[in-house]
CSV table of C-alpha atoms in Angstrom, one decimal:
chain,number,residue,atom,x,y,z
A,1131,MET,CA,0.0,0.0,0.0
A,1132,LYS,CA,2.8,2.3,0.9
A,1133,ASN,CA,4.7,1.8,-2.4
A,1134,LYS,CA,1.5,2.2,-4.4
A,1135,PHE,CA,0.8,5.5,-2.8
A,1136,SER,CA,4.4,6.7,-3.2
A,1137,ASN,CA,4.5,5.6,-6.8
A,1138,LYS,CA,1.3,7.5,-7.6
A,1139,ILE,CA,2.7,10.8,-6.4
A,1140,ALA,CA,6.1,10.1,-7.8
A,1141,VAL,CA,4.7,9.3,-11.3
A,1142,LYS,CA,2.4,12.3,-11.3
A,1143,LEU,CA,5.2,14.7,-10.3
A,1144,THR,CA,7.5,13.2,-12.9
A,1145,MET,CA,4.9,13.4,-15.6
A,1146,TYR,CA,4.0,17.0,-14.7
A,1147,PHE,CA,7.7,18.0,-14.8
A,1148,ALA,CA,8.2,16.2,-18.1
A,1149,ALA,CA,5.0,17.7,-19.6
A,1150,VAL,CA,6.1,21.2,-18.6
A,1151,LEU,CA,9.6,20.7,-20.0
A,1152,LEU,CA,8.2,19.2,-23.2
A,1153,THR,CA,5.7,22.1,-23.7
A,1154,PHE,CA,8.5,24.5,-23.1
A,1155,SER,CA,10.7,22.6,-25.6
A,1156,LEU,CA,8.1,22.7,-28.3
A,1157,ILE,CA,7.5,26.4,-27.8
A,1158,MET,CA,11.2,27.2,-27.7
A,1159,GLY,CA,11.9,25.0,-30.6
A,1160,GLY,CA,9.2,26.7,-32.7
A,1161,LEU,CA,10.5,30.2,-31.7
A,1162,PHE,CA,14.1,29.1,-32.3
A,1163,TYR,CA,13.2,27.7,-35.7
A,1164,GLN,CA,11.5,30.9,-36.9
A,1165,TYR,CA,14.0,33.3,-35.3
A,1166,PHE,CA,17.2,31.4,-36.2
A,1167,LYS,CA,16.0,30.7,-39.8
A,1168,GLN,CA,15.2,34.3,-40.5
A,1169,HIS,CA,18.3,35.4,-38.7
A,1170,ASN,CA,20.5,33.0,-40.7
A,1171,ILE,CA,18.9,34.1,-44.0
A,1172,ASP,CA,19.4,37.8,-43.1
A,1173,VAL,CA,23.0,37.2,-42.2
A,1174,THR,CA,23.6,35.2,-45.4
A,1175,LYS,CA,22.0,37.9,-47.5
A,1176,LYS,CA,24.0,40.6,-45.8
A,1177,GLU,CA,27.3,38.6,-46.3
A,1178,MET,CA,26.5,37.8,-49.9
A,1179,ASN,CA,25.7,41.4,-50.6
A,1180,LEU,CA,29.0,42.5,-49.1
A,1181,ARG,CA,30.9,39.9,-51.2
A,1182,ALA,CA,29.1,40.8,-54.3
A,1183,VAL,CA,30.0,44.5,-53.8
A,1184,LYS,CA,33.6,43.5,-53.2
A,1185,ILE,CA,33.6,41.5,-56.5
A,1186,ALA,CA,32.0,44.5,-58.3
A,1187,GLU,CA,34.7,46.8,-56.9
A,1188,VAL,CA,37.5,44.5,-58.0
A,1189,ILE,CA,36.0,44.3,-61.5
A,1190,SER,CA,35.5,48.1,-61.6
A,1191,ALA,CA,39.1,48.6,-60.6
A,1192,ASP,CA,40.3,46.5,-63.6
A,1193,LEU,CA,37.6,47.7,-65.9
A,1194,ASP,CA,40.0,49.8,-68.1
A,1195,TRP,CA,42.2,46.8,-68.7
A,1196,LEU,CA,39.3,44.5,-69.4
A,1197,GLN,CA,37.7,46.9,-71.8
A,1198,GLY,CA,41.0,47.5,-73.5
A,1199,ARG,CA,41.3,43.8,-74.3
A,1200,TYR,CA,37.8,42.5,-74.6
A,1201,GLY,CA,35.8,45.6,-75.3
A,1202,GLU,CA,32.2,45.5,-74.1
A,1203,ARG,CA,32.3,41.7,-73.9
A,1204,ILE,CA,34.2,41.7,-70.6
A,1205,SER,CA,32.4,38.6,-69.3
A,1206,GLN,CA,34.5,36.6,-71.8
A,1207,SER,CA,37.8,37.4,-70.0
A,1208,ARG,CA,39.7,34.7,-68.2
A,1209,PHE,CA,39.7,36.9,-65.1
A,1210,ILE,CA,35.9,36.9,-65.0
A,1211,LYS,CA,35.7,33.1,-65.7
A,1212,SER,CA,38.1,32.4,-62.9
A,1213,LEU,CA,36.1,34.3,-60.2
A,1214,ASP,CA,34.1,31.1,-59.3
A,1215,ASN,CA,37.2,29.2,-58.5
A,1216,ALA,CA,38.9,32.2,-56.7
A,1217,MET,CA,35.8,32.9,-54.5
A,1218,GLN,CA,34.7,29.3,-54.1
A,1219,GLU,CA,31.2,30.5,-54.9
A,1220,ILE,CA,28.9,30.6,-57.9
A,1221,VAL,CA,29.6,34.0,-59.6
A,1222,TRP,CA,27.9,35.1,-62.8
A,1223,VAL,CA,28.7,38.3,-64.7
A,1224,VAL,CA,26.5,39.8,-67.3
A,1225,ASP,CA,28.2,42.4,-69.5
A,1226,SER,CA,26.6,45.3,-71.4
A,1227,GLU,CA,26.3,43.1,-74.5
A,1228,ARG,CA,24.1,40.8,-72.4
A,1229,ASN,CA,26.6,38.0,-72.4
A,1230,LEU,CA,26.4,35.9,-69.3
A,1231,ASN,CA,29.6,34.4,-68.0
A,1232,MET,CA,28.7,31.0,-66.6
A,1233,ASN,CA,31.4,28.6,-65.5
A,1234,LEU,CA,29.9,25.3,-66.6
A,1235,ASP,CA,32.4,23.3,-64.6
A,1236,VAL,CA,31.3,25.0,-61.4
A,1237,VAL,CA,27.6,24.3,-62.4
A,1238,ARG,CA,28.4,20.6,-63.0
A,1239,ARG,CA,30.2,20.3,-59.7
A,1240,PHE,CA,27.2,21.9,-57.9
A,1241,HIS,CA,24.9,19.4,-59.6
A,1242,GLU,CA,27.1,16.6,-58.5
A,1243,ARG,CA,27.2,17.8,-54.9
A,1244,SER,CA,23.4,18.1,-55.0
A,1245,GLY,CA,23.0,14.6,-56.4
A,1246,ARG,CA,21.4,15.9,-59.6
A,1247,HIS,CA,24.0,14.8,-62.1
A,1248,HIS,CA,22.2,13.3,-65.0
A,1249,GLU,CA,22.0,13.7,-68.8
A,1250,ARG,CA,18.8,15.9,-68.9
A,1251,MET,CA,20.6,18.5,-66.9
A,1252,GLN,CA,23.6,18.3,-69.1
A,1253,ARG,CA,21.5,18.9,-72.2
A,1254,GLN,CA,19.9,22.0,-70.5
A,1255,LEU,CA,23.2,23.7,-69.9
A,1256,PRO,CA,23.6,26.8,-72.1
A,1257,LYS,CA,25.7,26.6,-75.3
A,1258,ASP,CA,27.3,30.1,-75.1
A,1259,PRO,CA,27.1,33.3,-73.0
A,1260,GLN,CA,24.2,34.7,-75.0
A,1261,ASP,CA,22.2,31.5,-74.7
A,1262,ALA,CA,23.0,31.5,-71.0
A,1263,TYR,CA,21.4,35.0,-70.6
A,1264,GLU,CA,18.4,34.0,-72.7
A,1265,LYS,CA,17.7,31.0,-70.5
A,1266,LEU,CA,17.4,33.2,-67.4
A,1267,PRO,CA,13.8,33.6,-66.2
A,1268,LYS,CA,12.0,36.8,-67.1
A,1269,HIS,CA,11.9,38.2,-63.6
A,1270,ILE,CA,15.6,37.7,-63.2
A,1271,LYS,CA,16.2,39.4,-66.5
A,1272,ALA,CA,14.1,42.3,-65.4
A,1273,ASN,CA,16.2,42.7,-62.2
A,1274,VAL,CA,19.4,42.5,-64.3
A,1275,GLU,CA,18.1,45.3,-66.4
A,1276,LYS,CA,17.4,47.4,-63.3
A,1277,ALA,CA,20.9,46.7,-62.2
A,1278,PHE,CA,22.2,48.1,-65.4
A,1279,LYS,CA,20.4,51.3,-64.3
A,1280,GLY,CA,22.3,51.3,-61.1
A,1281,GLU,CA,20.0,49.3,-58.7
A,1282,SER,CA,21.1,46.3,-56.8
A,1283,PHE,CA,18.8,43.4,-56.2
A,1284,LEU,CA,18.3,40.3,-54.0
A,1285,LEU,CA,16.2,37.3,-54.9
A,1286,GLU,CA,15.2,34.0,-53.4
A,1287,ASP,CA,13.9,31.9,-56.2
A,1288,TYR,CA,14.2,28.6,-58.1
A,1289,ASN,CA,17.1,28.7,-60.5
A,1290,PHE,CA,16.4,26.5,-63.6
A,1291,VAL,CA,20.1,26.2,-64.5
A,1292,LEU,CA,21.2,25.2,-61.0
A,1293,GLU,CA,18.1,23.2,-60.4
A,1294,ASP,CA,17.7,24.5,-56.9
A,1295,THR,CA,16.2,27.4,-54.9
A,1296,MET,CA,18.9,30.0,-54.6
A,1297,LEU,CA,19.6,33.3,-53.0
A,1298,THR,CA,20.8,35.6,-55.7
A,1299,VAL,CA,22.4,39.0,-55.1
A,1300,GLY,CA,22.9,41.4,-58.1
A,1301,VAL,CA,25.3,44.3,-57.9
A,1302,PRO,CA,26.2,46.7,-60.8
A,1303,VAL,CA,29.8,47.2,-62.0
A,1304,ILE,CA,30.2,51.0,-62.6
A,1305,ASP,CA,32.8,52.7,-64.7
A,1306,LYS,CA,34.4,55.1,-62.4
A,1307,HIS,CA,35.2,57.5,-65.2
A,1308,THR,CA,31.9,57.7,-66.9
A,1309,GLY,CA,29.5,56.4,-64.2
A,1310,VAL,CA,28.0,54.0,-66.7
A,1311,VAL,CA,27.1,50.5,-65.6
A,1312,LYS,CA,29.3,48.1,-67.6
A,1313,ALA,CA,28.3,44.8,-66.0
A,1314,VAL,CA,26.2,43.1,-63.4
A,1315,VAL,CA,27.7,40.7,-60.9
A,1316,MET,CA,25.3,37.9,-59.6
A,1317,LEU,CA,26.3,35.9,-56.6
A,1318,HIS,CA,24.4,32.7,-55.9
A,1319,SER,CA,24.0,30.7,-52.7
A,1320,PRO,CA,21.7,27.7,-52.2
A,1321,VAL,CA,18.8,28.2,-49.7
A,1322,GLN,CA,19.2,24.6,-48.7
A,1323,GLY,CA,22.5,25.4,-47.1
A,1324,THR,CA,20.8,28.0,-44.9
A,1325,LYS,CA,18.1,25.4,-44.1
A,1326,ASP,CA,20.7,22.8,-43.2
A,1327,ALA,CA,22.3,25.2,-40.7
A,1328,VAL,CA,18.8,25.8,-39.2
A,1329,TRP,CA,18.2,22.1,-39.0
A,1330,ALA,CA,21.6,21.5,-37.5
A,1331,GLY,CA,20.7,24.1,-34.8
A,1332,LEU,CA,17.4,22.3,-34.2
A,1333,ARG,CA,19.1,19.0,-33.9
A,1334,ILE,CA,21.4,20.4,-31.2
A,1335,LEU,CA,18.3,21.9,-29.5
A,1336,PHE,CA,16.5,18.5,-29.7
A,1337,TYR,CA,19.5,16.6,-28.2
A,1338,SER,CA,19.8,19.2,-25.5
A,1339,MET,CA,16.1,19.0,-24.6
A,1340,LEU,CA,16.3,15.1,-24.7
A,1341,ALA,CA,19.2,15.2,-22.3
A,1342,ALA,CA,17.2,17.7,-20.1
A,1343,LEU,CA,14.2,15.4,-20.2
A,1344,VAL,CA,16.3,12.5,-19.0
A,1345,LEU,CA,17.8,14.7,-16.3
A,1346,VAL,CA,14.4,16.0,-15.3
A,1347,PHE,CA,13.1,12.4,-15.1
A,1348,ILE,CA,15.9,11.4,-12.8
A,1349,LEU,CA,15.7,14.5,-10.6
A,1350,SER,CA,11.9,14.6,-10.5
A,1351,THR,CA,11.9,10.9,-9.5
A,1352,VAL,CA,14.4,11.5,-6.7
A,1353,LEU,CA,12.7,14.7,-5.5
A,1354,SER,CA,9.2,13.2,-5.7
A,1355,LEU,CA,10.3,10.2,-3.7
A,1356,ARG,CA,11.8,12.5,-1.1
A,1357,PHE,CA,8.5,14.5,-1.2
A,1358,THR,CA,6.3,11.4,-0.7
A,1359,LYS,CA,8.5,9.9,2.1
A,1360,PRO,CA,7.1,12.2,4.8
A,1361,LEU,CA,3.6,11.9,3.3
A,1362,ASN,CA,3.8,8.2,3.6
A,1363,LEU,CA,5.1,8.5,7.2
A,1364,MET,CA,2.2,10.9,8.1
A,1365,LYS,CA,-0.3,8.4,6.5
A,1366,GLU,CA,1.2,5.6,8.6
A,1367,ILE,CA,0.9,7.8,11.7
A,1368,ALA,CA,-2.7,8.6,10.9
A,1369,MET,CA,-3.5,4.9,10.5
A,1370,ARG,CA,-1.9,4.2,13.9
A,1371,LEU,CA,-3.9,7.0,15.4
A,1372,ALA,CA,-7.0,5.5,13.9
A,1373,ASP,CA,-6.1,2.3,15.7
A,1374,LYS,CA,-5.9,4.2,19.0
A,1375,ASP,CA,-2.0,4.2,19.1
A,1376,TYR,CA,-1.9,7.8,20.4
A,1377,LYS,CA,1.8,7.6,21.2
A,1378,ALA,CA,2.7,7.6,17.5
A,1379,ARG,CA,4.6,10.7,16.4
A,1380,CYS,CA,5.9,11.9,13.0
A,1381,ASN,CA,9.0,13.8,14.3
A,1382,ILE,CA,9.4,15.4,10.9
A,1383,LYS,CA,11.5,18.6,11.0
A,1384,GLN,CA,11.0,20.6,7.8
A,1385,ASN,CA,10.6,24.3,7.4
A,1386,ASP,CA,7.7,24.1,4.9
A,1387,GLU,CA,4.0,23.2,4.6
A,1388,ILE,CA,4.8,19.5,5.0
A,1389,GLY,CA,6.7,20.2,8.2
A,1390,GLU,CA,3.8,22.3,9.5
A,1391,LEU,CA,1.3,19.5,8.6
A,1392,ALA,CA,3.5,16.9,10.4
A,1393,ASN,CA,3.8,19.2,13.4
A,1394,THR,CA,0.0,19.6,13.4
A,1395,LEU,CA,-0.4,15.9,13.3
A,1396,ASP,CA,2.0,15.5,16.2
A,1397,ILE,CA,0.0,18.1,18.2
A,1398,LEU,CA,-3.2,16.1,17.4
A,1399,SER,CA,-1.5,12.9,18.6
A,1400,GLU,CA,-0.5,14.6,21.9
A,1401,ARG,CA,-4.0,15.9,22.4
A,1402,LEU,CA,-5.6,12.6,21.6
A,1403,GLN,CA,-3.2,10.9,24.0
A,1404,LEU,CA,-4.1,13.4,26.7
A,1405,ALA,CA,-7.8,13.0,25.9
A,1406,ASP,CA,-7.4,9.2,26.1
A,1407,GLU,CA,-5.6,9.4,29.4
A,1408,GLU,CA,-8.3,11.8,30.7
A,1409,SER,CA,-11.0,9.4,29.4
A,1410,GLN,CA,-9.3,6.5,31.1
A,1411,LYS,CA,-9.1,8.5,34.3
A,1412,LEU,CA,-12.7,9.5,34.1
A,1413,GLU,CA,-13.7,5.9,33.4
A,1414,LYS,CA,-11.7,4.9,36.5
A,1415,LEU,CA,-13.4,7.6,38.5
A,1416,ARG,CA,-16.7,6.4,37.2
A,1417,ARG,CA,-16.0,2.8,38.3
A,1418,GLU,CA,-14.8,4.0,41.7
A,1419,PHE,CA,-17.8,6.2,42.0
A,1420,ILE,CA,-20.2,3.3,41.3
A,1421,ALA,CA,-18.2,1.1,43.7
A,1422,ASN,CA,-18.2,3.8,46.4
A,1423,ILE,CA,-21.9,4.7,46.1
A,1424,SER,CA,-22.8,1.0,46.0
A,1425,HIS,CA,-20.8,0.5,49.2
A,1426,GLU,CA,-22.2,3.6,50.9
A,1427,LEU,CA,-25.8,2.6,50.0
A,1428,ARG,CA,-25.4,-1.1,50.8
A,1429,THR,CA,-24.7,-0.6,54.5
A,1430,PRO,CA,-27.8,1.5,55.5
A,1431,VAL,CA,-30.1,-0.4,53.1
A,1432,THR,CA,-28.9,-3.7,54.6
A,1433,VAL,CA,-29.4,-2.4,58.1
A,1434,ILE,CA,-32.9,-1.1,57.3
A,1435,ARG,CA,-33.9,-4.3,55.6
A,1436,GLY,CA,-32.5,-6.5,58.3
A,1437,SER,CA,-34.3,-4.5,61.0
A,1438,LEU,CA,-37.6,-4.6,59.0
A,1439,GLU,CA,-37.3,-8.4,58.5
A,1440,ALA,CA,-36.6,-8.9,62.2
A,1441,LEU,CA,-39.7,-6.8,63.1
A,1442,ARG,CA,-41.9,-8.5,60.5
A,1443,ASP,CA,-40.9,-12.0,61.6
A,1444,GLY,CA,-41.5,-11.2,65.3
A,1445,VAL,CA,-37.9,-12.0,66.2
A,1446,ILE,CA,-37.8,-8.7,68.2
A,1447,THR,CA,-40.8,-8.4,70.6
A,1448,GLU,CA,-39.4,-6.5,73.5
A,1449,ALA,CA,-40.7,-2.9,73.5
A,1450,GLU,CA,-37.2,-1.4,74.2
A,1451,GLU,CA,-35.6,-3.5,71.5
A,1452,VAL,CA,-38.3,-2.6,69.0
A,1453,GLN,CA,-37.7,1.1,69.8
A,1454,GLU,CA,-34.0,0.6,69.4
A,1455,TYR,CA,-34.6,-0.9,65.9
A,1456,HIS,CA,-36.9,1.9,65.0
A,1457,GLU,CA,-34.3,4.5,66.0
A,1458,GLN,CA,-31.6,2.6,64.1
A,1459,MET,CA,-33.7,2.5,60.9
A,1460,LEU,CA,-34.5,6.2,61.3
A,1461,SER,CA,-30.8,7.0,61.7
A,1462,GLU,CA,-29.9,5.0,58.6
A,1463,SER,CA,-32.7,6.6,56.5
A,1464,VAL,CA,-31.5,10.0,57.6
A,1465,PHE,CA,-28.0,9.0,56.5
A,1466,LEU,CA,-29.4,7.9,53.2
A,1467,GLN,CA,-31.3,11.1,52.7
A,1468,ARG,CA,-28.1,13.1,53.5
A,1469,LEU,CA,-26.1,11.0,51.1
A,1470,ILE,CA,-28.7,11.5,48.3
A,1471,ASN,CA,-28.8,15.2,49.0
A,1472,ASP,CA,-25.1,15.5,48.9
A,1473,LEU,CA,-25.0,13.6,45.6
A,1474,LEU,CA,-27.6,15.9,44.1
A,1475,ASP,CA,-25.7,19.0,45.4
A,1476,LEU,CA,-22.4,17.7,43.9
A,1477,SER,CA,-24.0,16.8,40.6
A,1478,ARG,CA,-25.6,20.3,40.3
A,1479,LEU,CA,-22.4,22.1,41.3
A,1480,GLN,CA,-20.3,20.2,38.8
A,1481,ASN,CA,-22.8,21.1,36.0
A,1482,MET,CA,-21.7,24.6,34.9
A,1483,ASP,CA,-25.1,25.1,33.3
A,1484,PHE,CA,-26.8,24.8,36.7
A,1485,PRO,CA,-27.1,28.4,38.0
A,1486,ILE,CA,-26.3,29.5,41.5
A,1487,GLU,CA,-27.9,32.6,43.0
A,1488,LYS,CA,-25.1,35.1,43.1
A,1489,GLU,CA,-25.5,38.6,44.4
A,1490,PRO,CA,-23.2,41.2,46.1
A,1491,LEU,CA,-22.7,40.1,49.8
A,1492,ASN,CA,-20.4,40.7,52.7
A,1493,LEU,CA,-18.3,37.6,53.3
A,1494,CYS,CA,-17.8,38.7,56.9
A,1495,ASP,CA,-21.5,38.1,57.6
A,1496,VAL,CA,-21.3,34.6,56.0
A,1497,VAL,CA,-18.3,33.7,58.1
A,1498,GLN,CA,-19.9,35.0,61.3
A,1499,ASP,CA,-23.1,33.1,60.6
A,1500,ALA,CA,-21.3,29.8,59.9
A,1501,VAL,CA,-19.1,30.2,63.1
A,1502,ARG,CA,-22.2,31.0,65.2
A,1503,SER,CA,-24.0,27.8,64.0
A,1504,SER,CA,-20.9,25.7,64.5
A,1505,ARG,CA,-20.3,26.9,68.0
A,1506,ARG,CA,-23.6,25.2,69.0
A,1507,LEU,CA,-22.4,22.0,67.5
A,1508,GLY,CA,-19.0,22.4,69.2
A,1509,LEU,CA,-20.6,22.7,72.7
A,1510,GLU,CA,-21.1,18.9,72.7
A,1511,LYS,CA,-17.4,18.4,72.7
A,1512,ASP,CA,-16.5,21.6,74.6
A,1513,ILE,CA,-14.7,22.9,71.5
A,1514,GLU,CA,-13.8,26.6,71.3
A,1515,ILE,CA,-14.1,28.4,67.9
A,1516,ASP,CA,-12.1,31.7,67.7
A,1517,LEU,CA,-12.8,34.2,64.9
A,1518,SER,CA,-10.4,36.9,63.9
A,1519,SER,CA,-10.6,39.4,61.0
A,1520,ASP,CA,-8.8,42.4,59.8
A,1521,THR,CA,-11.9,43.9,58.2
A,1522,ASP,CA,-15.7,44.1,58.8
A,1523,LEU,CA,-16.5,44.4,55.1
A,1524,TYR,CA,-15.4,42.1,52.3
A,1525,VAL,CA,-17.8,42.4,49.5
A,1526,LEU,CA,-17.9,39.8,46.7
A,1527,ASN,CA,-20.5,38.4,44.3
A,1528,GLY,CA,-21.7,35.1,45.6
A,1529,ASP,CA,-24.4,32.7,46.7
A,1530,TYR,CA,-24.9,33.3,50.5
A,1531,GLY,CA,-26.3,29.8,51.1
A,1532,ARG,CA,-23.6,27.9,49.2
A,1533,LEU,CA,-20.8,29.8,50.8
A,1534,ARG,CA,-22.2,29.2,54.2
A,1535,GLN,CA,-22.6,25.5,53.2
A,1536,MET,CA,-18.9,25.4,52.3
A,1537,LEU,CA,-17.7,26.9,55.6
A,1538,LEU,CA,-20.0,24.6,57.6
A,1539,VAL,CA,-18.4,21.6,55.8
A,1540,PHE,CA,-14.9,22.8,56.9
A,1541,LEU,CA,-16.0,23.7,60.5
A,1542,HIS,CA,-18.0,20.4,61.0
A,1543,ASN,CA,-15.0,18.4,59.8
A,1544,SER,CA,-12.7,20.4,62.2
A,1545,ILE,CA,-15.2,19.7,65.1
A,1546,LYS,CA,-15.5,16.0,64.1
A,1547,PHE,CA,-11.7,15.4,64.1
A,1548,SER,CA,-10.8,17.5,67.1
A,1549,ASP,CA,-10.5,16.1,70.6
A,1550,GLU,CA,-12.8,17.2,73.4
A,1551,GLY,CA,-11.9,20.6,74.8
A,1552,GLY,CA,-10.0,21.4,71.6
A,1553,LYS,CA,-9.7,24.7,69.7
A,1554,ILE,CA,-10.5,25.8,66.2
A,1555,GLU,CA,-9.2,29.1,64.7
A,1556,VAL,CA,-11.0,30.9,61.9
A,1557,SER,CA,-9.2,34.0,60.4
A,1558,LEU,CA,-10.0,36.4,57.6
A,1559,LEU,CA,-6.9,38.3,56.7
A,1560,LYS,CA,-6.6,40.2,53.5
A,1561,ASP,CA,-7.7,37.8,50.7
A,1562,LYS,CA,-7.2,34.6,52.8
A,1563,LEU,CA,-9.8,32.8,54.8
A,1564,ALA,CA,-8.3,30.0,57.0
A,1565,ILE,CA,-9.9,27.3,59.2
A,1566,LYS,CA,-7.3,25.5,61.5
A,1567,ASP,CA,-7.9,22.8,64.0
A,1568,TYR,CA,-5.6,20.9,66.3
A,1569,GLY,CA,-7.1,17.4,65.9
A,1570,CYS,CA,-5.8,14.1,64.6
A,1571,GLY,CA,-4.6,15.5,61.2
A,1572,ILE,CA,-4.3,13.7,57.8
A,1573,LYS,CA,-1.7,11.3,56.6
A,1574,ALA,CA,0.6,12.8,54.0
A,1575,GLU,CA,-0.3,10.3,51.4
A,1576,ASP,CA,-4.0,11.0,51.8
A,1577,ILE,CA,-3.7,14.8,51.4
A,1578,PRO,CA,-3.8,14.9,47.6
A,1579,HIS,CA,-7.1,12.9,47.7
A,1580,ALA,CA,-8.8,14.8,50.4
A,1581,PHE,CA,-11.2,16.6,48.0
A,1582,ASP,CA,-12.0,13.5,46.0
A,1583,ARG,CA,-15.6,12.1,46.1
A,1584,PHE,CA,-16.1,9.5,48.8
A,1585,TYR,CA,-12.7,10.1,50.3
A,1586,LYS,CA,-12.9,9.1,54.0
A,1587,ALA,CA,-10.3,8.9,56.7
A,1588,ARG,CA,-10.5,5.4,58.0
A,1589,ASN,CA,-10.7,6.0,61.8
A,1590,GLU,CA,-13.2,5.9,64.6
A,1591,LYS,CA,-14.1,9.6,64.3
A,1592,ASN,CA,-15.4,9.3,60.7
A,1593,LYS,CA,-17.7,6.4,60.7
A,1594,SER,CA,-20.8,8.5,59.9
A,1595,GLY,CA,-19.2,10.5,57.1
A,1596,SER,CA,-20.4,10.2,53.4
A,1597,GLY,CA,-17.1,11.3,51.9
A,1598,LEU,CA,-18.8,14.0,49.8
A,1599,GLY,CA,-18.5,17.1,52.0
A,1600,LEU,CA,-15.1,18.3,50.9
A,1601,ALA,CA,-15.9,17.5,47.3
A,1602,ILE,CA,-19.0,19.7,47.5
A,1603,ALA,CA,-17.0,22.4,49.2
A,1604,LYS,CA,-14.4,22.4,46.4
A,1605,GLN,CA,-17.1,22.7,43.8
A,1606,ILE,CA,-18.7,25.7,45.6
A,1607,ALA,CA,-15.2,27.3,45.8
A,1608,LEU,CA,-14.6,26.8,42.1
A,1609,ARG,CA,-18.0,28.3,41.2
A,1610,HIS,CA,-17.0,31.4,43.2
A,1611,ASP,CA,-13.5,31.7,41.6
A,1612,MET,CA,-11.8,30.5,44.8
A,1613,THR,CA,-9.0,28.0,45.3
A,1614,LEU,CA,-8.4,25.8,48.3
A,1615,ASP,CA,-5.1,24.8,49.9
A,1616,LEU,CA,-4.8,22.0,52.5
A,1617,GLU,CA,-2.0,21.6,55.0
A,1618,SER,CA,-1.9,18.9,57.7
A,1619,GLU,CA,0.4,17.0,59.9
A,1620,GLN,CA,-0.8,13.8,61.4
A,1621,GLY,CA,-1.5,14.1,65.2
A,1622,LYS,CA,-0.9,17.9,65.2
A,1623,TYR,CA,-3.2,20.1,63.0
A,1624,THR,CA,-5.1,20.5,59.8
A,1625,LYS,CA,-5.5,23.9,58.0
A,1626,ILE,CA,-7.7,24.7,55.0
A,1627,THR,CA,-7.0,28.1,53.3
A,1628,VAL,CA,-9.6,29.6,51.0
A,1629,ASN,CA,-7.9,32.0,48.5
A,1630,LEU,CA,-10.6,34.6,47.9
A,1631,PRO,CA,-11.3,36.6,44.7
A,1632,PRO,CA,-10.6,40.4,44.8
A,1633,LYS,CA,-13.1,42.6,46.7
A,1634,GLU,CA,-15.9,44.1,44.8
A,1635,LYS,CA,-16.0,47.9,44.7
A,1636,VAL,CA,-18.6,49.4,47.0
A,1637,GLU,CA,-20.3,52.5,45.6
């Protein structure tokens, strides 16, 4: 599966790169062909014109000597006939008598080089200079006549003598004494030679592009494989995450979009791992909660049922014992009612959508009310509760009843775990509210779990506790933006500190 995925991306990228390069090659090849062809023709024409002018100047310089020996038929001179061999080009000269010098040996050699050497061409060759001129096409004759009037010309046309498409440049030879045109020099060059140069350039371009395609194929394959490697790894990690392996990580360090995607996937893995751990923790708490509530409910229900069965079956008949059983059932039902009420309170407080009735209040009044109520409970154990405060007014936005409930939980626990004749200190200093008792204390290993649901110190003083009081108090504190700190040393003291929110401004 991995190789299949990788190959798909690699092949696509390679094909994209190859298609782009091929398109570019075709466009550049077409532009190159048009530009280079025209440029080569223009350069050839320019060079031919320069050479034709040079030849005309040479003939013009020797014109006196040529006319002195050959008269107006200067095209018949050996000098003119040897220009083809001297220039290594096809040079024709038409004199004023309209005699065309044509080196037939040069024409034959041109036919042989072109692969056109046969008897028909040999029969078409001109018999003499006048016949040669007469065999010229009409439009070439017309241009020659213009040249005798002093105009140069340049043609690209099929030459019936040379049996090929030729570039022809015509330049007049002017008598420097009289200014009269005495001859016309025609310089020929096959167009095929220009085309061959263009095709040679195209071949070079084609081989270069072919080499570039091979190089692009290799590089694109390597690069695409490197590109797909992290993608394959991320796909594998995603599959592991789908199989709930939340410890899987990409660990890809790249400063690009792929690196950002891999980093995002790693963040997702971390959050899924945390969520899974939290889910497992909640599931553990749920199971513990079910176990605890089952245990807490089983005891009073068992006692009530046992007492009722004993009364129904007439096992207990004595009036005093019957009364004792009734009191025991009432006590257990009261415990059940308190447990159910505590569970309802805890459930409501943990539900953030459940509103509590907040309003501006003086926390000092709440503390005094809770201390006053607890002092009556403390009289049974002769416990003294001292209250100290550095202010008579601490206004905050809260629910009076819930805050009083929280303080009563702390105070009742302090009374429960204090010895007879003990002392409890309640202090409100700045933004700290502290309740300290000097009772049995809490074991160090139990302190982190003190605010958990159904946490109960296993001792003789806590037989009647439900284990929900401190959990309810913690939820009340959280709903009022307060935090709780617990300090304790076994056998010496226990201190709960409520960190209060800032005071509300009083207008």
